[in-house]
XYZ file of C-alpha atoms in Angstrom:
124
model
C -21.277 38.997 -11.824
C -18.867 37.649 -14.440
C -15.679 35.848 -13.474
C -12.459 36.871 -15.112
C -10.293 34.207 -16.787
C -7.711 34.454 -14.020
C -10.310 33.984 -11.306
C -11.804 30.932 -13.055
C -8.339 29.405 -13.529
C -7.493 30.031 -9.879
C -10.725 28.401 -8.652
C -10.226 25.422 -10.987
C -6.644 25.006 -9.760
C -7.705 25.060 -6.102
C -10.457 22.491 -6.743
C -8.052 20.235 -8.628
C -5.460 20.478 -5.842
C -7.986 19.756 -3.076
C -9.631 16.945 -5.025
C -6.297 15.383 -5.967
C -5.021 15.107 -2.396
C -8.252 13.921 -0.736
C -8.771 10.694 -2.704
C -7.672 7.203 -1.900
C -4.593 5.850 -3.624
C -4.120 2.196 -4.521
C -0.719 0.637 -5.105
C -0.190 -2.955 -6.232
C 2.874 -5.205 -6.228
C 3.909 -7.597 -8.945
C 3.239 -11.291 -8.415
C 5.616 -13.589 -6.528
C 5.395 -17.356 -6.199
C 6.203 -19.010 -2.892
C 8.105 -22.265 -2.601
C 6.884 -24.723 0.048
C 9.661 -23.591 2.406
C 9.070 -19.876 1.833
C 6.754 -17.355 3.418
C 4.786 -14.568 1.711
C 4.419 -11.146 3.358
C 3.209 -7.640 2.562
C 5.276 -4.849 4.134
C 4.237 -1.212 4.466
C 6.665 1.428 5.804
C 5.511 4.924 6.742
C 8.289 7.430 5.971
C 6.069 10.455 6.581
C 5.640 12.390 9.824
C 2.006 11.410 10.593
C 0.212 8.166 11.366
C -1.116 6.532 8.199
C -4.083 4.168 8.009
C -3.678 1.598 5.256
C -5.768 -1.288 3.979
C -3.540 -4.203 2.939
C -4.945 -7.073 0.925
C -3.217 -10.335 0.053
C -4.495 -11.584 -3.275
C -4.107 -14.974 -4.958
C -3.394 -15.619 -8.633
C -7.147 -15.704 -9.403
C -7.639 -12.186 -8.019
C -9.389 -13.347 -4.850
C -8.574 -11.537 -1.600
C -7.443 -14.196 0.857
C -6.487 -11.962 3.793
C -6.812 -8.318 4.790
C -5.395 -6.052 7.487
C -6.232 -2.408 8.272
C -3.421 -1.120 10.499
C -2.505 2.414 11.477
C 1.239 2.713 10.884
C 3.208 5.258 12.914
C 5.937 7.392 11.309
C 9.200 5.494 10.650
C 7.516 2.140 11.428
C 6.905 -0.898 9.209
C 3.830 -3.113 9.332
C 4.683 -6.730 8.431
C 1.599 -8.706 7.302
C 2.332 -12.447 6.925
C 0.300 -14.898 4.843
C -1.423 -17.249 7.290
C -3.203 -19.358 4.653
C -2.417 -23.072 4.875
C -1.396 -23.403 1.227
C 0.587 -20.174 1.041
C -1.577 -19.098 -1.857
C -0.990 -15.314 -1.840
C 0.807 -13.976 -4.915
C 0.644 -10.186 -4.595
C -0.324 -7.314 -2.294
C -2.631 -4.344 -2.719
C -2.304 -1.249 -0.526
C -5.021 1.410 -0.281
C -4.625 4.594 1.737
C -5.501 8.264 1.805
C -2.474 10.439 1.341
C 0.510 11.008 -0.836
C 2.364 7.873 -2.018
C 5.707 9.616 -1.595
C 5.359 9.137 2.180
C 5.431 5.341 2.166
C 7.244 2.316 0.824
C 5.453 -0.976 0.244
C 6.391 -4.348 -1.153
C 5.639 -8.033 -1.336
C 8.314 -10.313 0.092
C 9.097 -14.015 -0.164
C 11.515 -15.429 2.374
C 11.738 -16.801 5.888
C 12.131 -15.341 9.359
C 15.774 -16.418 9.374
C 16.785 -15.430 5.828
C 14.700 -12.284 5.418
C 13.350 -11.406 1.984
C 14.914 -13.465 -0.767
C 12.612 -11.989 -3.458
C 10.705 -8.701 -3.443
C 8.183 -6.910 -5.641
C 7.756 -3.192 -4.889
C 4.306 -1.604 -5.000
C 3.610 0.846 -7.795
């Protein structure tokens, strides 16, 4: 049985759509340096309507993962992951999740609990 051109195109389109939405996405922030009085954090906000599992990694300037968290973030909630390393060595964040990136916002933040973020680097 031969497939017509339309049928082949339709099957290819369905496979591309299904394959494109099922994979993991990785978003990375730019690097930020922390002063001795500052605090480094990775923030992930779920703006979708379903819970989202995300893997968040704090990475130092050598590319070494120094801390990791794997939270499930409820809709409209933000997960705030603070650098607990003694030297404050984290420089950027990596976020990996399954889903569409349009349903979240993520960034790296330098600041303090009292001042909030004084410098940010959004994930792309």
